[in-house]
Backbone as ProteinMPNN parsed JSONL, in Angstrom:
{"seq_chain_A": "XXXXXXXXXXXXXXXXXXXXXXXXXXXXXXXXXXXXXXXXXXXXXXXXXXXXXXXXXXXXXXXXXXXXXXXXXXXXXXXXXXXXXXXXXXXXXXXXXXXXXXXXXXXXXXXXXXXXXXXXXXXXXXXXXXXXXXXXXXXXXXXXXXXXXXXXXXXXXXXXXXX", "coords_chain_A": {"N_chain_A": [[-28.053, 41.878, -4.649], [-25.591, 42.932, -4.052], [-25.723, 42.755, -1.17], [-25.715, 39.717, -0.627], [-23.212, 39.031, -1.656], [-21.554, 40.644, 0.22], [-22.669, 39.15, 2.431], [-21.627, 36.823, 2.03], [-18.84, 36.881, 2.194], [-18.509, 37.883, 4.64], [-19.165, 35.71, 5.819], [-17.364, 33.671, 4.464], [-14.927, 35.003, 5.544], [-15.193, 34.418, 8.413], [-15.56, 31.808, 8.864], [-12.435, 31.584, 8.102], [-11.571, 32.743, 10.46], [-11.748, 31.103, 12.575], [-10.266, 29.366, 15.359], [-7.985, 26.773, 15.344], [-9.229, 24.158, 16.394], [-11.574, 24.463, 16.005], [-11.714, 23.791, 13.306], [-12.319, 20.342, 11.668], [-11.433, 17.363, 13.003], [-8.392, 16.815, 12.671], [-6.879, 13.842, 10.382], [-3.943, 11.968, 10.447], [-2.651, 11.817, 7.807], [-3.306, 14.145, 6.78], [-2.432, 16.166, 8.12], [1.07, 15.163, 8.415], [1.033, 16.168, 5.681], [0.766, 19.384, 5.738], [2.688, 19.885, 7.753], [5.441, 19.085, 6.485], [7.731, 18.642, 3.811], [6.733, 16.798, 2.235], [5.062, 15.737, 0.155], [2.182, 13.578, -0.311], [-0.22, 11.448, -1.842], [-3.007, 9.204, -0.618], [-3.845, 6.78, 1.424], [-2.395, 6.748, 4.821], [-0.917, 3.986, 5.021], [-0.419, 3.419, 2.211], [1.75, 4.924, 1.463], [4.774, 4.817, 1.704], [4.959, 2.87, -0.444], [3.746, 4.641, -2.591], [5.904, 6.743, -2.422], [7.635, 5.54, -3.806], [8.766, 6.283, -6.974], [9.179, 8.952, -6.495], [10.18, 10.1, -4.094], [13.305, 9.888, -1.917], [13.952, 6.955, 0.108], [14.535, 5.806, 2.969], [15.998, 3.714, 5.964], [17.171, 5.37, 8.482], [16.424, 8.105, 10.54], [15.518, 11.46, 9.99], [15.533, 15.078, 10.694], [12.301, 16.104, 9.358], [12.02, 14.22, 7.835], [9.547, 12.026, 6.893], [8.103, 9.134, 8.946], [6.919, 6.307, 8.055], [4.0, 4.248, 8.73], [3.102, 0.729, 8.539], [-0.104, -0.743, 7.834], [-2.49, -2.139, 9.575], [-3.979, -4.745, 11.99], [-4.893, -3.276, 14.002], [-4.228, -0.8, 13.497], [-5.689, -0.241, 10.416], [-4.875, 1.81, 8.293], [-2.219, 2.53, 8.473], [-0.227, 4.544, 9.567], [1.501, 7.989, 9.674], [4.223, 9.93, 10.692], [5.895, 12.856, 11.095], [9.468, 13.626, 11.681], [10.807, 14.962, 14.354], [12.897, 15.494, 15.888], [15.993, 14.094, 16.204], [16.519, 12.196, 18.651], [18.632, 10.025, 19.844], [20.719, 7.022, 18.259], [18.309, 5.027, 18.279], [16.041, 6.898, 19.516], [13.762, 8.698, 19.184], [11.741, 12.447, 18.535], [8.576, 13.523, 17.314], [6.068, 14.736, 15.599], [2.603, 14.326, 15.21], [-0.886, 13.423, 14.367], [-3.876, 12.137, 15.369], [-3.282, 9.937, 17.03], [-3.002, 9.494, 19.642], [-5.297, 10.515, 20.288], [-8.679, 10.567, 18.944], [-8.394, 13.258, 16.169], [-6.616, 14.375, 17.473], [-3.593, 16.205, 18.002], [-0.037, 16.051, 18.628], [3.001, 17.058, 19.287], [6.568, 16.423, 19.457], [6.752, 14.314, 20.591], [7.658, 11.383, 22.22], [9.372, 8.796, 20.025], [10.386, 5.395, 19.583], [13.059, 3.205, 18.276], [12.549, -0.219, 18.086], [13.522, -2.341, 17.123], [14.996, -5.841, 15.987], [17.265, -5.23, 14.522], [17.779, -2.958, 14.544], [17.136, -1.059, 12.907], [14.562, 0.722, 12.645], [11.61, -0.714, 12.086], [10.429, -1.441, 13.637], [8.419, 0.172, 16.131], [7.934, 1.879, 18.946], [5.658, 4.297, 20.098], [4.928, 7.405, 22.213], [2.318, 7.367, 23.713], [-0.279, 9.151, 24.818], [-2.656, 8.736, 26.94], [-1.625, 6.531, 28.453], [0.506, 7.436, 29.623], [3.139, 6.82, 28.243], [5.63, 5.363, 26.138], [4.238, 3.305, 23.765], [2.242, 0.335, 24.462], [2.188, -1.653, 22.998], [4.293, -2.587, 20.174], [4.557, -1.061, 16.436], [4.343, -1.703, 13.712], [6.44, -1.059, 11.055], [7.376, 0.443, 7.645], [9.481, 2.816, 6.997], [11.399, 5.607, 6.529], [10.533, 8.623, 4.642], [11.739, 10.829, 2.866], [12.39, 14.592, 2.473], [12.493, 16.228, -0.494], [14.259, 17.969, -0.487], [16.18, 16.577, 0.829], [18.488, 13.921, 0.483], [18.735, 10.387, 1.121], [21.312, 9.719, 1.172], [22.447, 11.377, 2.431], [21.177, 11.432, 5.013], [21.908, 9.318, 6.132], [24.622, 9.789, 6.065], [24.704, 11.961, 8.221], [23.6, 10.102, 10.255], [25.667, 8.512, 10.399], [27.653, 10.034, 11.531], [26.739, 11.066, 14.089], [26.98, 8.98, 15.064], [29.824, 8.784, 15.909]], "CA_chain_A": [[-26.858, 41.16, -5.074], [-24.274, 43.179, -2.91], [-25.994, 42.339, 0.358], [-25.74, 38.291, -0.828], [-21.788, 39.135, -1.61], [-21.213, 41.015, 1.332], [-22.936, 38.305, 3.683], [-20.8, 35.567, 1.77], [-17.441, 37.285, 2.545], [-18.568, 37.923, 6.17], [-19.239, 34.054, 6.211], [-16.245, 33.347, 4.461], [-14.183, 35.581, 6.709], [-15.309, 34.011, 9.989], [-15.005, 31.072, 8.665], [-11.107, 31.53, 8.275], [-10.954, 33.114, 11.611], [-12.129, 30.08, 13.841], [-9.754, 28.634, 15.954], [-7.787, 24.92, 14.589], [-10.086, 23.422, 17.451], [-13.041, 24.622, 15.806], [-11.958, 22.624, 12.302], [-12.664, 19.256, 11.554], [-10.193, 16.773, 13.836], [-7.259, 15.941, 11.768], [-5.959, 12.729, 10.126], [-2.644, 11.923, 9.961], [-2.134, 11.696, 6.64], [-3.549, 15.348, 6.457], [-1.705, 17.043, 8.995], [2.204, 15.276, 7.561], [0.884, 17.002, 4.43], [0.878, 20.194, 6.257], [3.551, 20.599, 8.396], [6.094, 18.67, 6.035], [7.75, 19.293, 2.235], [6.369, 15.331, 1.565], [3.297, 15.582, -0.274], [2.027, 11.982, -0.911], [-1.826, 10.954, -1.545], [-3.433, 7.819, -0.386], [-3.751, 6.217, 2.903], [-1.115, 6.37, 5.621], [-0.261, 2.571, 4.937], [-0.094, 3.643, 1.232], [2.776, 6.577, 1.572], [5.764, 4.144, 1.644], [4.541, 2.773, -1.992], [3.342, 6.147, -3.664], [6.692, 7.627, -2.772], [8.906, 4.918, -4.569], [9.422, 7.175, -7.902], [9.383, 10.68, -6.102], [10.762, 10.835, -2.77], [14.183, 9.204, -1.319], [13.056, 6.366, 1.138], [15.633, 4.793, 3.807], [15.823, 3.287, 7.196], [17.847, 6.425, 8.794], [16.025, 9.191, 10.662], [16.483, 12.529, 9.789], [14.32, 15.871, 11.09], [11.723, 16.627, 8.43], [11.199, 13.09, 7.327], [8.057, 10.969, 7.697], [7.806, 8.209, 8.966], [5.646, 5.735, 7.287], [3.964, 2.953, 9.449], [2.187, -0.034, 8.047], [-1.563, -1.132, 8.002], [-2.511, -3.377, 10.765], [-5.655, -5.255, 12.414], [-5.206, -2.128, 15.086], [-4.737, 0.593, 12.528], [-5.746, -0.448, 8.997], [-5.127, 2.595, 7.368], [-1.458, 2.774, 8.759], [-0.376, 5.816, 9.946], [2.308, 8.567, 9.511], [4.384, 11.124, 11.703], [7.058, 13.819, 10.673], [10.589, 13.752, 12.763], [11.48, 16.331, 14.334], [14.314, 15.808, 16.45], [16.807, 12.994, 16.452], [17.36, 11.929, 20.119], [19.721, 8.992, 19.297], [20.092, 6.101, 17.472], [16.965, 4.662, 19.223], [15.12, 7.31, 20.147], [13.642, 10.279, 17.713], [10.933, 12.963, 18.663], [7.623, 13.185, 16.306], [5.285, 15.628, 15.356], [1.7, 13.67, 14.546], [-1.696, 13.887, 14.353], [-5.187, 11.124, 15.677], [-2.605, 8.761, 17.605], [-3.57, 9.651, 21.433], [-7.315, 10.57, 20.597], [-9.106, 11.079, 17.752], [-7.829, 14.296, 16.037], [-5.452, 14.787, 18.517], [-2.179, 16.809, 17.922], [0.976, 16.308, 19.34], [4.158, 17.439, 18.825], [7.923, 16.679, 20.036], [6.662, 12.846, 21.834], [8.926, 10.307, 21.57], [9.05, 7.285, 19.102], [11.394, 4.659, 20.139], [13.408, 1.805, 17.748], [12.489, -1.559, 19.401], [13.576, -3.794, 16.027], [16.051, -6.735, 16.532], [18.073, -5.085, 13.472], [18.112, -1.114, 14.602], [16.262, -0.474, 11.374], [13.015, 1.246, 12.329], [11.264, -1.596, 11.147], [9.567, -1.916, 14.932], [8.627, 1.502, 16.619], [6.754, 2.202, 19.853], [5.298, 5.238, 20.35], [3.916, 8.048, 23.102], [0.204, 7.365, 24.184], [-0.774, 10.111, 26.319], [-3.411, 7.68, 27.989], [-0.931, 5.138, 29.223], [1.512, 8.725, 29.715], [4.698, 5.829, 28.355], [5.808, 4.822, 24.933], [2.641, 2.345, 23.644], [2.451, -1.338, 25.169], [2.669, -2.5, 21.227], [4.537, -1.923, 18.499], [3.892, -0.575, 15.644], [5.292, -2.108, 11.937], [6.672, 0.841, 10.152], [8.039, 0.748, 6.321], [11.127, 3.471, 7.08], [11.124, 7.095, 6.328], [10.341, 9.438, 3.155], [13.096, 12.181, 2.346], [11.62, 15.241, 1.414], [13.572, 16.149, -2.1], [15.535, 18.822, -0.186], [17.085, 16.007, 1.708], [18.819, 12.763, 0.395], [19.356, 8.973, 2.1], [22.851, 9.168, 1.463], [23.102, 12.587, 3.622], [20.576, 11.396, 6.019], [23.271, 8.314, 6.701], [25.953, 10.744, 6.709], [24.606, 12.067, 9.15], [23.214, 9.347, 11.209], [26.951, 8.09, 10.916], [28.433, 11.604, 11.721], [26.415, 11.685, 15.009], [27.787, 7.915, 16.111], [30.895, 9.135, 16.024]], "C_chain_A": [[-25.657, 41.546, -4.211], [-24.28, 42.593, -1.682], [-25.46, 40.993, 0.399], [-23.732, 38.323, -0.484], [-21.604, 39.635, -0.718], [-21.594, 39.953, 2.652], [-21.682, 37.039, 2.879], [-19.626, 35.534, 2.018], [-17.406, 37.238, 3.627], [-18.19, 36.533, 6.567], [-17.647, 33.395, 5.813], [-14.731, 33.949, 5.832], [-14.397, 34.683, 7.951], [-15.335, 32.774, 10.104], [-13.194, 30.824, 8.577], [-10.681, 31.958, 9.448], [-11.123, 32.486, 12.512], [-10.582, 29.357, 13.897], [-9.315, 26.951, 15.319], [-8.845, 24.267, 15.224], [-11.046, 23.095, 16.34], [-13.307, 23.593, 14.528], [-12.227, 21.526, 12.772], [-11.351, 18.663, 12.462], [-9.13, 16.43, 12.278], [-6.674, 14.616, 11.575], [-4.879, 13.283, 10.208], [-1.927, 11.947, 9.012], [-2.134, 13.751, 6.025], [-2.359, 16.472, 7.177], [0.222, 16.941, 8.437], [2.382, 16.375, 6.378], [1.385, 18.593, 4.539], [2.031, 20.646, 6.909], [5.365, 19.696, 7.703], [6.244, 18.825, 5.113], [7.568, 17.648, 1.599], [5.104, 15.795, 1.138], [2.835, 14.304, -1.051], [0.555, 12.172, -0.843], [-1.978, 10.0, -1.081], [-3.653, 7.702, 1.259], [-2.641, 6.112, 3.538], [0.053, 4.806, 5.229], [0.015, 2.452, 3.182], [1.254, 4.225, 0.722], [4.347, 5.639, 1.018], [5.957, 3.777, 0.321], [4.724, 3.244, -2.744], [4.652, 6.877, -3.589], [7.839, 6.67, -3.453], [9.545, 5.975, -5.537], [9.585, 8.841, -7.382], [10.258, 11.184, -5.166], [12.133, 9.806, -2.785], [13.27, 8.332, -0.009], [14.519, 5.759, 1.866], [14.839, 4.433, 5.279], [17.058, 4.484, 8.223], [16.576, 7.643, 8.934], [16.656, 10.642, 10.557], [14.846, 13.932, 10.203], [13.936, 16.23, 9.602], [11.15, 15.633, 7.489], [10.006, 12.688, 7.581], [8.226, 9.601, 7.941], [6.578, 7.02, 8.655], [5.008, 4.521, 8.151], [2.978, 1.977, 8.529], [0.813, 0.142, 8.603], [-1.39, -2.186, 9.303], [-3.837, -3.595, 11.184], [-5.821, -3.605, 13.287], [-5.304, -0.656, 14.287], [-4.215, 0.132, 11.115], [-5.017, 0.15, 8.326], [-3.813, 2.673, 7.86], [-1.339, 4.089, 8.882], [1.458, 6.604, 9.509], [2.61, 9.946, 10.189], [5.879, 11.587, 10.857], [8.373, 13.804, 11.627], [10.968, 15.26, 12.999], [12.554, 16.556, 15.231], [14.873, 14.833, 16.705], [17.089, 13.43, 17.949], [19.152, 10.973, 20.293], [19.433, 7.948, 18.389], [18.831, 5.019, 17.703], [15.796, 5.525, 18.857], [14.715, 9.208, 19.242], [12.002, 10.699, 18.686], [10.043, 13.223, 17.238], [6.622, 14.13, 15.931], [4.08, 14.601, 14.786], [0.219, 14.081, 15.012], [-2.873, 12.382, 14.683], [-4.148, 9.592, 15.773], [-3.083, 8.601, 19.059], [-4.912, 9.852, 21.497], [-7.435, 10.877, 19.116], [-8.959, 12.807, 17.491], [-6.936, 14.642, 16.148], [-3.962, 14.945, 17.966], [-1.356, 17.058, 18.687], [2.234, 16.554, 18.707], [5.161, 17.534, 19.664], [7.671, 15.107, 20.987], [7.545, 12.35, 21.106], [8.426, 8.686, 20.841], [10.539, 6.636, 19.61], [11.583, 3.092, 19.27], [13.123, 0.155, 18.2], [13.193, -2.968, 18.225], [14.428, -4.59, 16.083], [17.084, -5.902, 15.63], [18.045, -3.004, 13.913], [17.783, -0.434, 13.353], [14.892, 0.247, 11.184], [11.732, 0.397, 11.871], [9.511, -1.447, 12.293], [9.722, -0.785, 15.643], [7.293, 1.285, 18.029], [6.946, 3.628, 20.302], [4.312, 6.113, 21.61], [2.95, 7.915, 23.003], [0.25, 8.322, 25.483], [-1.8, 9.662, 26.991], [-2.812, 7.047, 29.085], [0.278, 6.408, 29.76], [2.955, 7.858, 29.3], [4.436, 5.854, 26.445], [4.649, 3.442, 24.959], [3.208, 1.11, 24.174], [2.82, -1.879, 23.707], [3.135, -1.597, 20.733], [5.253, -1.975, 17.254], [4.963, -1.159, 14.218], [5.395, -0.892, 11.59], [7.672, 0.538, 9.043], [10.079, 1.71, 6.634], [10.503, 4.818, 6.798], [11.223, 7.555, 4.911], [11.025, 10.172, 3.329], [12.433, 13.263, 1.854], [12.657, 15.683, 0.678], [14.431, 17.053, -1.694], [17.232, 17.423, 0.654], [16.88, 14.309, 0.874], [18.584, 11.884, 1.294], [20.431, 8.866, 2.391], [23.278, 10.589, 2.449], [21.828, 12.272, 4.714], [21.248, 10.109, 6.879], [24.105, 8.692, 6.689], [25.577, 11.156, 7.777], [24.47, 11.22, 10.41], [24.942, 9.001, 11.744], [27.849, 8.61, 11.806], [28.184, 11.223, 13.529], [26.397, 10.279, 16.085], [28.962, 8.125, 16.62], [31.754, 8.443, 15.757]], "O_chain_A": [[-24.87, 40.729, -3.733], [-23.325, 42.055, -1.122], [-24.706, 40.793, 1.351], [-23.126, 37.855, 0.48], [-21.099, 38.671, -0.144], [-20.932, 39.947, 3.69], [-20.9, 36.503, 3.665], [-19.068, 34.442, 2.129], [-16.442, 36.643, 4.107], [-17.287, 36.183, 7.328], [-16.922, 32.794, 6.606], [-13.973, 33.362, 6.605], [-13.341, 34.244, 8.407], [-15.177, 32.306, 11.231], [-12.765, 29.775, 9.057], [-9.511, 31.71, 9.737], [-10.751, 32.993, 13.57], [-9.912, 28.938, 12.952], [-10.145, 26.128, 14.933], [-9.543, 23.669, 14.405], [-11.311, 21.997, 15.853], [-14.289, 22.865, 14.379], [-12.406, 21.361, 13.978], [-10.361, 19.374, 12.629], [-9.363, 15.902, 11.191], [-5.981, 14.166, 12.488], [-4.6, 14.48, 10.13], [-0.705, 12.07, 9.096], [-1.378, 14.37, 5.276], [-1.673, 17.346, 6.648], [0.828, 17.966, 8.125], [3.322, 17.132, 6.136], [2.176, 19.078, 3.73], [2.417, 21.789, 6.667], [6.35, 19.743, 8.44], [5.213, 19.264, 4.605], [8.201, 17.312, 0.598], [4.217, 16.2, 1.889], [3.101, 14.084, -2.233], [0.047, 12.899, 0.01], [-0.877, 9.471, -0.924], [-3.578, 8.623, 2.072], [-1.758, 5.434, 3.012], [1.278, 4.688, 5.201], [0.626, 1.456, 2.796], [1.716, 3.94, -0.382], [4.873, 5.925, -0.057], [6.966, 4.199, -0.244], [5.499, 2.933, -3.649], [4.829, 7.679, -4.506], [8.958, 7.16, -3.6], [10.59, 6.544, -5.221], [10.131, 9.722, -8.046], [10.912, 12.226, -5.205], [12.102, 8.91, -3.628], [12.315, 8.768, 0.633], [15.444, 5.318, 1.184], [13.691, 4.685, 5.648], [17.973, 3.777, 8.646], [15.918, 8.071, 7.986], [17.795, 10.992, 10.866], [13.639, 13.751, 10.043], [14.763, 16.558, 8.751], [10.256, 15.814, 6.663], [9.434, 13.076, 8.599], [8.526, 8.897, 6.976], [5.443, 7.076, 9.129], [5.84, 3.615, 8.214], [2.117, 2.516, 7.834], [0.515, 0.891, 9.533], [-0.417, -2.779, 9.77], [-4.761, -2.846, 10.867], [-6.824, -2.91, 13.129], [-6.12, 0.258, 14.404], [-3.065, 0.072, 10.679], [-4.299, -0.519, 7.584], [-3.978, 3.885, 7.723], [-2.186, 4.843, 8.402], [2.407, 5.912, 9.141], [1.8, 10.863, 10.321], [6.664, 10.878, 10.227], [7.956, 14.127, 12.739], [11.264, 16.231, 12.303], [13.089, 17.658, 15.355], [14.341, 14.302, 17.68], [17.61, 14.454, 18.39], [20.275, 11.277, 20.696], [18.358, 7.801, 17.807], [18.746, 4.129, 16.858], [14.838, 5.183, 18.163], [15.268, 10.27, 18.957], [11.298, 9.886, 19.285], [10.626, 13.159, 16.156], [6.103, 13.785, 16.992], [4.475, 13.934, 13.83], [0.061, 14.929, 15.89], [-2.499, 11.418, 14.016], [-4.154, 8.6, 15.045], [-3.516, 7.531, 19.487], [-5.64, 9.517, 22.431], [-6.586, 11.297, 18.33], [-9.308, 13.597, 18.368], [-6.249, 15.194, 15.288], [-3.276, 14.004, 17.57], [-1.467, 17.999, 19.472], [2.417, 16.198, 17.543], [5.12, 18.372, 20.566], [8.378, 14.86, 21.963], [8.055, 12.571, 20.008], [7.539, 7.865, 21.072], [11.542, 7.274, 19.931], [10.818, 2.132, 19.362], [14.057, -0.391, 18.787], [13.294, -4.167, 18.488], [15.342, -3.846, 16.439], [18.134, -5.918, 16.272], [18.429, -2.095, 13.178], [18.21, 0.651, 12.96], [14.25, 0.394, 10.144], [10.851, 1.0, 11.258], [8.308, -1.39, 12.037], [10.871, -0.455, 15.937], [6.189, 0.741, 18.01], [7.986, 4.111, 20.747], [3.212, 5.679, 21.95], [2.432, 8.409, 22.001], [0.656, 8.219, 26.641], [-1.959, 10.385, 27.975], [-3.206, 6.967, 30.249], [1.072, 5.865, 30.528], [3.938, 8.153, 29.98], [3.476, 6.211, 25.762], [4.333, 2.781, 25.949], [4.41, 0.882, 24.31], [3.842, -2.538, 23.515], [2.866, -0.398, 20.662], [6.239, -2.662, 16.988], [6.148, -0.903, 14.003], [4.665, 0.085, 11.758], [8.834, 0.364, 9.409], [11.244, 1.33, 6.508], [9.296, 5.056, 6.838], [11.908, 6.954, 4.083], [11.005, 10.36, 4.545], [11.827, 13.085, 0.798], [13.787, 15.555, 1.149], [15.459, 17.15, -2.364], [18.449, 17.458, 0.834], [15.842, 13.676, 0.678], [18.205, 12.317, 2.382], [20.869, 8.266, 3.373], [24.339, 10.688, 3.065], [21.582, 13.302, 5.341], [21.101, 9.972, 8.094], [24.902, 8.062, 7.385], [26.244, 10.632, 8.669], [25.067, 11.496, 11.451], [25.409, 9.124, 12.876], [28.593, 8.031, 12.598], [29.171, 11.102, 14.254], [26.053, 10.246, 17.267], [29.225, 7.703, 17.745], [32.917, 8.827, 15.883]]}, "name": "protein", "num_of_chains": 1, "seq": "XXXXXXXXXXXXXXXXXXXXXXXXXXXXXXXXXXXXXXXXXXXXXXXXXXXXXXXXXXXXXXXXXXXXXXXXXXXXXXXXXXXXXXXXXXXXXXXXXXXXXXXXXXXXXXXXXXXXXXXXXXXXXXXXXXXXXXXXXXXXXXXXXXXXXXXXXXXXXXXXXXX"}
């Protein structure tokens, strides 16, 4: 009985000590979860929805939000990336996860406004294939707030930093 418990801890142990690589590739929906204070269930193209009663939702980037993108023929399951650094009113850096390859984690590429209305509505994003912001893009809902952070101080700010 000890030997069994002692090999199961070993296993467990070396199991926690492998390398991120070595896990499973990461969704996107998994990884937001992770490196953000949004915790939503469902499908990427769900998130926008599920956070009506919980989270603050606007069209205003702010670092620490998510951005929510729709479903689409190209990605059903819509997808979702964390901000992490306002460039301008345009142009925001992203933290995300199985956009450039399956799995694949990047962090700090750029997402870029393209919408007739400066609303986030229409986003194109880094492909490290094409090394440019994507040839299409991408429908996107708006951003989730995590509960430390309002809409109405994430448009103070935005306003703040038009000057």
């Amino acid at each position: 009985m000890l030997r069994t418990m002692v090999a199961s801890l070993l296993a467990l142990f070396s199991l926690a000590a492998l390398p991120t690589s070595a896990h499973a590739r990461l969704q996107c929906v998994t990884y937001a979860r992770q490196v953000s204070d949004v915790q939503i269930s469902g499908n990427a193209r769900d998130w926008w929805g599920n956070a009506e009663a919980t989270y603050e939702r606007g069209h205003q980037p702010r670092p620490g939000a998510v951005l929510a993108f729709s479903g689409t023929r190209a990605m059903p399951y819509g997808h979702v990336a964390v901000v992490s650094k306002i460039i301008d009113d345009r142009h925001i850096l992203i933290d995300h996860a199985n956009w450039s390859g399956p799995g694949m984690v990047e962090r700090g590429v750029q997402a870029v406004d393209v919408s007739a209305a400066g609303d986030w509505s229409e986003v194109r994003v880094w492909y490290a294939p094409t090394r440019s912001v994507g040839l299409r893009a991408s429908p996107a809902k708006g951003f989730i707030y995590p509960r430390s952070m309002t809409a109405s101080a994430a448009n103070a700010d935005a306003d703040a930093a038009k000057g």
